[in-house]
Coordinates of C-alpha atoms in Angstrom, one line a residue:
M545 CA 14.0 -13.0 7.1
K546 CA 15.2 -16.1 5.1
K547 CA 15.0 -15.4 1.4
P548 CA 13.3 -18.0 -0.9
P549 CA 15.5 -20.3 -3.0
V550 CA 15.7 -19.3 -6.6
V551 CA 13.5 -21.2 -9.1
T552 CA 14.8 -21.1 -12.7
G553 CA 11.5 -22.2 -14.3
R554 CA 9.8 -25.4 -15.4
T555 CA 13.3 -27.0 -16.3
D556 CA 14.7 -26.2 -12.9
P557 CA 16.8 -29.4 -11.8
V558 CA 14.9 -29.2 -8.3
F559 CA 11.9 -30.9 -10.2
D560 CA 13.9 -33.9 -11.0
L561 CA 14.2 -34.8 -7.3
L562 CA 10.5 -35.7 -7.3
M563 CA 11.3 -38.8 -9.4
K564 CA 14.0 -39.9 -7.0
S565 CA 14.1 -41.5 -3.6
P566 CA 13.2 -40.4 -1.0
H567 CA 11.0 -37.7 -2.6
K568 CA 9.1 -40.0 -5.0
E569 CA 7.6 -41.9 -2.0
R570 CA 6.2 -38.7 -0.8
L571 CA 4.9 -37.4 -4.3
P572 CA 1.2 -37.0 -3.2
D573 CA 2.4 -34.8 -0.3
Y574 CA 4.5 -32.7 -2.6
L575 CA 1.8 -32.4 -5.3
A576 CA -0.7 -31.1 -2.8
L577 CA 1.4 -28.1 -2.5
L578 CA 1.0 -27.2 -6.1
K579 CA -1.2 -24.2 -5.5
P580 CA -0.6 -20.3 -4.8
L581 CA -2.3 -20.3 -1.4
D582 CA -1.9 -22.3 1.7
D583 CA -4.9 -24.5 3.2
Q584 CA -6.2 -21.4 5.0
G585 CA -6.2 -19.3 1.8
R586 CA -3.2 -17.2 2.7
Y587 CA -0.5 -16.1 0.2
L588 CA 2.5 -16.7 2.4
P589 CA 6.2 -16.0 1.8
F590 CA 8.7 -18.8 1.9
D591 CA 10.0 -17.6 5.3
E592 CA 6.6 -18.6 6.8
L593 CA 5.6 -21.5 4.6
R594 CA 9.0 -23.4 5.5
Y595 CA 7.6 -24.0 9.1
R596 CA 4.3 -25.3 7.7
W597 CA 5.3 -28.1 5.4
A598 CA 5.1 -31.6 6.5
S599 CA 8.2 -33.1 8.3
G600 CA 10.5 -34.8 5.9
L601 CA 9.7 -32.7 2.8
D602 CA 12.5 -30.9 1.1
S603 CA 11.8 -27.2 1.4
R604 CA 13.5 -26.4 -1.9
V605 CA 11.1 -28.9 -3.7
C606 CA 8.1 -27.5 -1.7
W607 CA 8.9 -23.9 -2.7
A608 CA 9.5 -24.8 -6.3
L609 CA 6.1 -26.3 -6.5
V610 CA 4.4 -23.4 -4.8
K611 CA 6.3 -20.9 -7.1
K612 CA 5.3 -22.9 -10.1
A613 CA 1.7 -22.6 -9.3
R614 CA 2.0 -18.9 -8.5
T615 CA 3.9 -18.1 -11.6
A616 CA 1.2 -19.7 -13.8
Q617 CA -1.5 -17.2 -12.3
Y618 CA 0.8 -14.1 -12.5
S619 CA -0.6 -10.9 -13.9
C620 CA 2.2 -8.4 -15.1
L621 CA 2.0 -4.9 -13.5
L622 CA 4.9 -2.7 -14.2
P623 CA 8.6 -2.4 -14.6
L624 CA 10.5 -1.5 -11.6
G625 CA 14.2 -0.7 -10.8
E626 CA 17.5 -0.6 -12.7
P627 CA 17.8 -2.9 -14.6
A628 CA 14.1 -3.1 -15.2
Q629 CA 12.4 -6.1 -13.6
W630 CA 8.7 -6.7 -14.0
G631 CA 6.5 -6.7 -11.0
N632 CA 3.9 -9.4 -11.0
F633 CA 0.8 -10.4 -8.8
V634 CA -1.8 -12.9 -8.1
L635 CA -5.3 -11.8 -7.6
T636 CA -6.2 -13.5 -4.4
P637 CA -9.6 -13.9 -2.7
L638 CA -8.5 -11.3 -0.1
A639 CA -7.8 -8.7 -2.9
Q640 CA -11.2 -9.6 -4.5
K641 CA -12.9 -8.9 -1.2
A642 CA -11.2 -5.5 -0.8
I643 CA -12.2 -4.6 -4.5
S644 CA -15.8 -5.5 -3.8
A645 CA -16.0 -3.4 -0.6
V646 CA -14.2 -0.4 -2.3
D647 CA -16.7 -0.7 -5.4
R648 CA -19.8 -0.9 -3.2
Q649 CA -18.9 1.5 -0.3
T650 CA -16.3 4.2 -1.4
T651 CA -17.4 5.6 -4.7
T652 CA -18.5 9.2 -5.2
A653 CA -22.0 8.1 -5.7
A654 CA -21.9 6.0 -2.6
L655 CA -20.6 9.0 -0.5
E656 CA -23.4 11.2 -1.9
Y657 CA -26.0 8.7 -1.0
M658 CA -24.7 8.3 2.5
T659 CA -24.6 12.0 3.1
S660 CA -28.3 12.3 1.8
Q661 CA -29.4 9.8 4.3
I662 CA -28.4 12.0 7.2
G663 CA -30.5 15.0 7.9
E664 CA -28.1 17.1 9.7
R665 CA -25.3 17.3 7.1
A666 CA -23.2 19.7 9.0
H667 CA -22.7 17.1 11.9
F668 CA -21.7 14.5 9.3
S669 CA -19.4 16.9 7.4
Y670 CA -17.8 17.8 10.9
L671 CA -17.1 14.1 11.4
L672 CA -15.7 13.6 8.0
N673 CA -13.3 16.6 8.5
D674 CA -12.2 14.7 11.6
L675 CA -11.4 11.6 9.6
I676 CA -9.2 13.6 7.2
E677 CA -7.2 14.8 10.2
D678 CA -6.9 11.1 11.5
E679 CA -5.0 10.2 8.3
A680 CA -2.6 13.2 8.4
I681 CA -1.8 12.5 12.0
S682 CA -1.4 8.8 11.7
S683 CA 0.8 9.0 8.6
S684 CA 3.0 11.5 10.5
Q685 CA 3.2 9.2 13.5
L686 CA 4.0 6.3 11.3
E687 CA 7.0 8.2 10.1
G688 CA 8.2 8.8 13.7
A689 CA 6.4 12.1 14.6
A690 CA 6.3 12.2 18.4
T691 CA 3.1 14.1 19.0
T692 CA -0.1 12.8 20.6
T693 CA -3.4 12.5 18.6
R694 CA -5.1 14.7 20.8
V695 CA -2.5 17.5 20.8
A696 CA -2.3 17.2 16.9
K697 CA -6.1 17.4 16.5
D698 CA -6.4 20.4 18.7
M699 CA -3.7 22.1 16.6
L700 CA -5.5 21.3 13.3
K701 CA -9.0 22.3 14.6
R702 CA -7.7 25.6 16.1
H703 CA -5.4 26.4 13.2
R704 CA -2.8 26.8 15.7
L705 CA 0.8 27.2 14.2
P706 CA 3.1 24.1 14.9
R707 CA 5.5 24.6 17.6
T708 CA 7.9 21.6 16.9
P709 CA 9.1 19.8 13.8
D710 CA 6.8 16.8 14.7
E711 CA 3.7 19.2 14.7
R712 CA 5.1 20.7 11.4
M713 CA 5.1 17.1 9.9
V714 CA 1.5 16.7 10.9
I715 CA 0.6 20.0 9.2
G716 CA 2.5 19.1 6.1
N717 CA 0.7 15.8 5.9
Y718 CA -2.6 17.6 6.2
Q719 CA -1.7 19.8 3.5
M720 CA -0.5 17.0 1.2
M721 CA -3.8 15.2 1.7
N722 CA -5.7 18.3 0.6
F723 CA -3.3 18.8 -2.2
A724 CA -3.9 15.2 -3.4
W725 CA -7.7 16.0 -3.5
E726 CA -7.1 19.3 -5.3
Q727 CA -4.9 17.8 -8.0
R728 CA -7.1 14.7 -8.6
Y729 CA -7.8 15.7 -12.2
E730 CA -4.2 16.1 -13.1
L731 CA -2.1 13.5 -14.8
L732 CA 0.6 11.8 -12.8
S733 CA 4.1 13.5 -13.8
V734 CA 7.5 14.0 -12.2
E735 CA 6.4 17.6 -11.6
L736 CA 3.3 16.4 -9.6
I737 CA 5.3 14.0 -7.5
T738 CA 8.0 16.7 -6.6
A739 CA 5.2 19.3 -5.9
M740 CA 3.5 16.8 -3.6
H741 CA 6.8 16.3 -1.6
R742 CA 7.3 20.0 -1.4
V743 CA 3.8 20.6 -0.1
G744 CA 4.2 17.9 2.5
V745 CA 7.6 18.6 3.9
E746 CA 8.5 22.2 3.2
G747 CA 9.3 24.0 6.6
I748 CA 9.8 20.9 8.6
D749 CA 13.6 20.7 8.2
D750 CA 14.6 21.8 4.7
A751 CA 18.2 20.5 5.1
Q752 CA 17.1 17.2 5.9
Y753 CA 14.2 16.9 3.5
S754 CA 15.4 19.0 0.3
P755 CA 11.6 19.8 -0.4
G756 CA 10.7 18.9 -4.0
E757 CA 14.2 17.7 -4.8
F758 CA 15.1 14.2 -5.9
R759 CA 18.1 12.6 -4.3
G760 CA 21.2 13.2 -6.3
N761 CA 23.3 10.2 -5.1
D762 CA 23.0 6.7 -3.7
D763 CA 23.4 7.4 0.0
V764 CA 19.9 6.9 0.8
V765 CA 19.0 3.3 2.2
V766 CA 16.1 2.0 4.3
Q767 CA 17.2 0.5 7.6
D768 CA 15.3 -1.4 10.3
G769 CA 15.1 -0.6 13.9
E770 CA 18.6 -2.0 14.6
G771 CA 20.3 -0.1 11.8
N772 CA 20.5 -3.1 9.4
T773 CA 20.1 -1.9 5.7
V774 CA 16.9 -3.7 4.5
H775 CA 16.4 -2.0 1.3
T776 CA 18.8 -0.2 -1.2
P777 CA 16.9 1.8 -3.8
P778 CA 17.6 1.8 -7.4
P779 CA 20.4 4.2 -8.4
A780 CA 19.8 7.8 -8.6
A781 CA 21.0 7.8 -12.1
G782 CA 18.0 7.2 -14.4
L783 CA 15.5 8.1 -11.4
V784 CA 13.7 10.7 -13.5
S785 CA 13.4 8.4 -16.5
R786 CA 12.1 5.6 -14.3
L787 CA 9.4 7.9 -12.8
Q788 CA 8.4 9.1 -16.3
V789 CA 7.9 5.5 -17.1
L790 CA 5.8 5.0 -13.9
S791 CA 3.8 8.1 -14.7
K792 CA 3.0 7.0 -18.3
W793 CA 1.8 3.5 -16.8
I794 CA -0.4 5.3 -14.2
N795 CA -1.9 7.5 -16.8
Q796 CA -3.1 4.6 -19.0
S797 CA -6.8 3.6 -18.6
H798 CA -6.3 0.1 -17.4
D799 CA -9.8 0.1 -15.9
D800 CA -11.5 -0.1 -19.3
I801 CA -13.4 -3.3 -19.3
N802 CA -12.7 -4.0 -22.9
R803 CA -8.9 -4.1 -22.3
E804 CA -7.2 -7.5 -22.1
D805 CA -4.8 -6.1 -19.4
Y806 CA -7.7 -4.8 -17.2
L807 CA -6.7 -3.7 -13.8
H808 CA -8.9 -2.4 -10.9
P809 CA -7.8 1.0 -9.7
L810 CA -7.4 -0.3 -6.2
V811 CA -4.8 -2.8 -7.3
K812 CA -3.2 -0.1 -9.6
G813 CA -3.2 2.6 -6.7
I814 CA -1.4 0.0 -4.3
A815 CA 1.1 -0.6 -7.0
L816 CA 1.8 3.1 -7.2
H817 CA 2.2 3.2 -3.4
F818 CA 4.8 0.3 -3.6
A819 CA 6.7 1.9 -6.6
L820 CA 7.2 5.1 -4.8
G821 CA 8.4 3.4 -1.8
Y822 CA 10.7 1.1 -3.8
E823 CA 12.3 3.9 -5.7
H824 CA 12.7 6.1 -2.6
P825 CA 13.3 9.2 -4.9
F826 CA 13.7 11.7 -2.0
R827 CA 16.1 12.0 0.9
D828 CA 13.2 11.7 3.3
G829 CA 9.3 11.7 3.4
N830 CA 9.1 8.9 0.8
G831 CA 6.5 7.0 2.7
R832 CA 4.3 9.9 3.1
V833 CA 4.4 10.8 -0.5
A834 CA 3.7 7.2 -1.5
R835 CA 0.6 7.1 0.6
A836 CA -0.6 10.5 -0.5
L837 CA -0.3 9.2 -4.0
F838 CA -2.3 6.2 -3.5
Y839 CA -5.1 8.6 -2.1
W840 CA -4.6 10.9 -5.2
F841 CA -5.0 7.9 -7.5
M842 CA -8.2 6.7 -5.7
F843 CA -9.7 10.3 -5.8
K844 CA -8.8 10.5 -9.4
N845 CA -10.9 7.4 -10.2
D846 CA -13.9 8.6 -8.3
F847 CA -13.6 6.8 -5.1
S848 CA -14.2 10.0 -3.1
A849 CA -14.9 8.3 0.1
F850 CA -11.2 7.6 0.5
R851 CA -10.8 11.1 1.6
Y852 CA -12.5 10.1 4.9
I853 CA -10.9 6.6 5.2
A854 CA -7.8 6.8 7.5
I855 CA -5.5 3.9 6.3
S856 CA -2.6 5.0 8.2
V857 CA -4.3 4.6 11.5
L858 CA -3.9 0.8 10.9
L859 CA -0.5 0.9 9.3
R860 CA 0.7 2.9 12.3
N861 CA -0.5 0.0 14.6
A862 CA 1.3 -2.6 12.5
P863 CA 4.5 -1.0 11.2
L864 CA 6.5 -4.3 11.1
K865 CA 4.0 -6.1 8.9
Y866 CA 3.9 -3.0 6.7
G867 CA 7.7 -3.1 6.2
R868 CA 7.7 -6.9 6.0
S869 CA 5.2 -6.7 3.0
Y870 CA 7.7 -4.5 1.2
L871 CA 10.7 -6.9 2.0
N872 CA 8.8 -10.1 1.0
T873 CA 8.1 -8.5 -2.4
E874 CA 11.6 -7.6 -3.0
A875 CA 13.0 -11.0 -1.8
D876 CA 10.5 -13.0 -4.1
E877 CA 11.4 -11.4 -7.5
L878 CA 9.0 -8.4 -7.1
D879 CA 6.0 -10.6 -6.5
L880 CA 3.8 -7.7 -5.4
T881 CA 1.0 -10.0 -4.0
Y882 CA 2.5 -9.8 -0.6
F883 CA 2.2 -5.9 -0.5
I884 CA -1.1 -5.8 -2.3
D885 CA -2.7 -8.3 0.0
F886 CA -1.5 -6.5 3.2
Q887 CA -2.7 -3.3 1.9
C888 CA -6.0 -4.9 0.9
S889 CA -6.4 -6.3 4.4
V890 CA -5.8 -2.9 6.0
I891 CA -8.2 -1.2 3.5
L892 CA -11.0 -3.7 4.3
R893 CA -10.7 -2.8 7.9
A894 CA -10.5 0.9 7.3
V895 CA -13.6 0.8 5.0
S896 CA -15.5 -1.2 7.6
G897 CA -14.6 1.4 10.3
F898 CA -15.8 4.2 8.1
I899 CA -19.1 2.5 7.4
E900 CA -19.6 1.7 11.1
V901 CA -19.1 5.3 11.9
Y902 CA -21.7 6.2 9.2
R903 CA -24.2 3.6 10.5
N904 CA -23.8 4.8 14.1
R905 CA -24.6 8.3 13.0
L906 CA -27.6 7.1 10.9
T907 CA -29.1 5.0 13.7
Q908 CA -28.4 7.3 16.6
G909 CA -29.5 10.5 14.9
A910 CA -26.9 12.6 16.7
P911 CA -23.3 13.5 16.2
V912 CA -20.9 10.7 16.6
A913 CA -18.5 11.4 19.4
S914 CA -16.0 8.8 18.6
S915 CA -13.6 9.0 15.6
I916 CA -12.6 6.4 13.1
M917 CA -9.6 5.6 15.2
E918 CA -12.1 4.1 17.7
A919 CA -14.0 2.3 15.1
V920 CA -11.1 0.5 13.6

């Protein structure tokens, strides 16, 4: 992945090139790029945009103009890393679509209405439990658990004891999802984060995971499939303090419509997901905790239907895009729009799958045989 050129602001010398040949002769072409999205409405990183600009244009100038337009629309999110750097984002049309879908179809009130529309509530409740299992299983498979969905479901439904570390990972994720629901009225704290990790990984391989304990050194890195280091987390020194700052930010009520810094819970929950993955506070199991905390935050903000919306089913099918959304954000000065937009695209599909299952159940008048995995 090619990192974008650094743009130092409005006074960056790169803008002077627009007044010089051969660039000034192409000024209309350059100025057409002064917008945050491409012509198809996508918020693309430099690594993809550079292949889409017209032949003969200087990629440094093109990127400077795109970056200028994006910076003008930035909203500040939260400080990340050491030294602290502010994460920003642009509220794109894709994010607005996801927010609309979440507001209309995933609130506690919406879930209660859906349930009331179905006469045989036991059948729908059984289906919903099935969807909880889908998330636990898929989140484990996303982290490398080598167990089939059918075997894992059978284990959960029969309450069979796990036989392998991979099955223990599934059980741990299932327990972590339930823990997130049970703790939805609690404030975020360092203690809650460590407790969630302990619930999710204890008994899998305690020597590898160190359940509920933060990493004490800087030997933890994120690698790609070829063993290349793609992310070095912030130092272990100061980790607890940074998580306390994160907790304080999460515990603030940014969804008060009278606040100037209003922030929809969906965007804030996705930012929490990113922050945990970026900090990588544990030796292992960070991705699972990050996703579970996203669910916890949505539960906390009265979006109860997320208990039955299996996001990891889709993340498991697109692990490279999931990882790239992290890398694009880090490469572009912590512009979280890449990560937020990717998560919003996944959430839109997951919510649509959930609604499709509900509508099938409503129209057929019989238990739905297929799970959310088939719907999405």
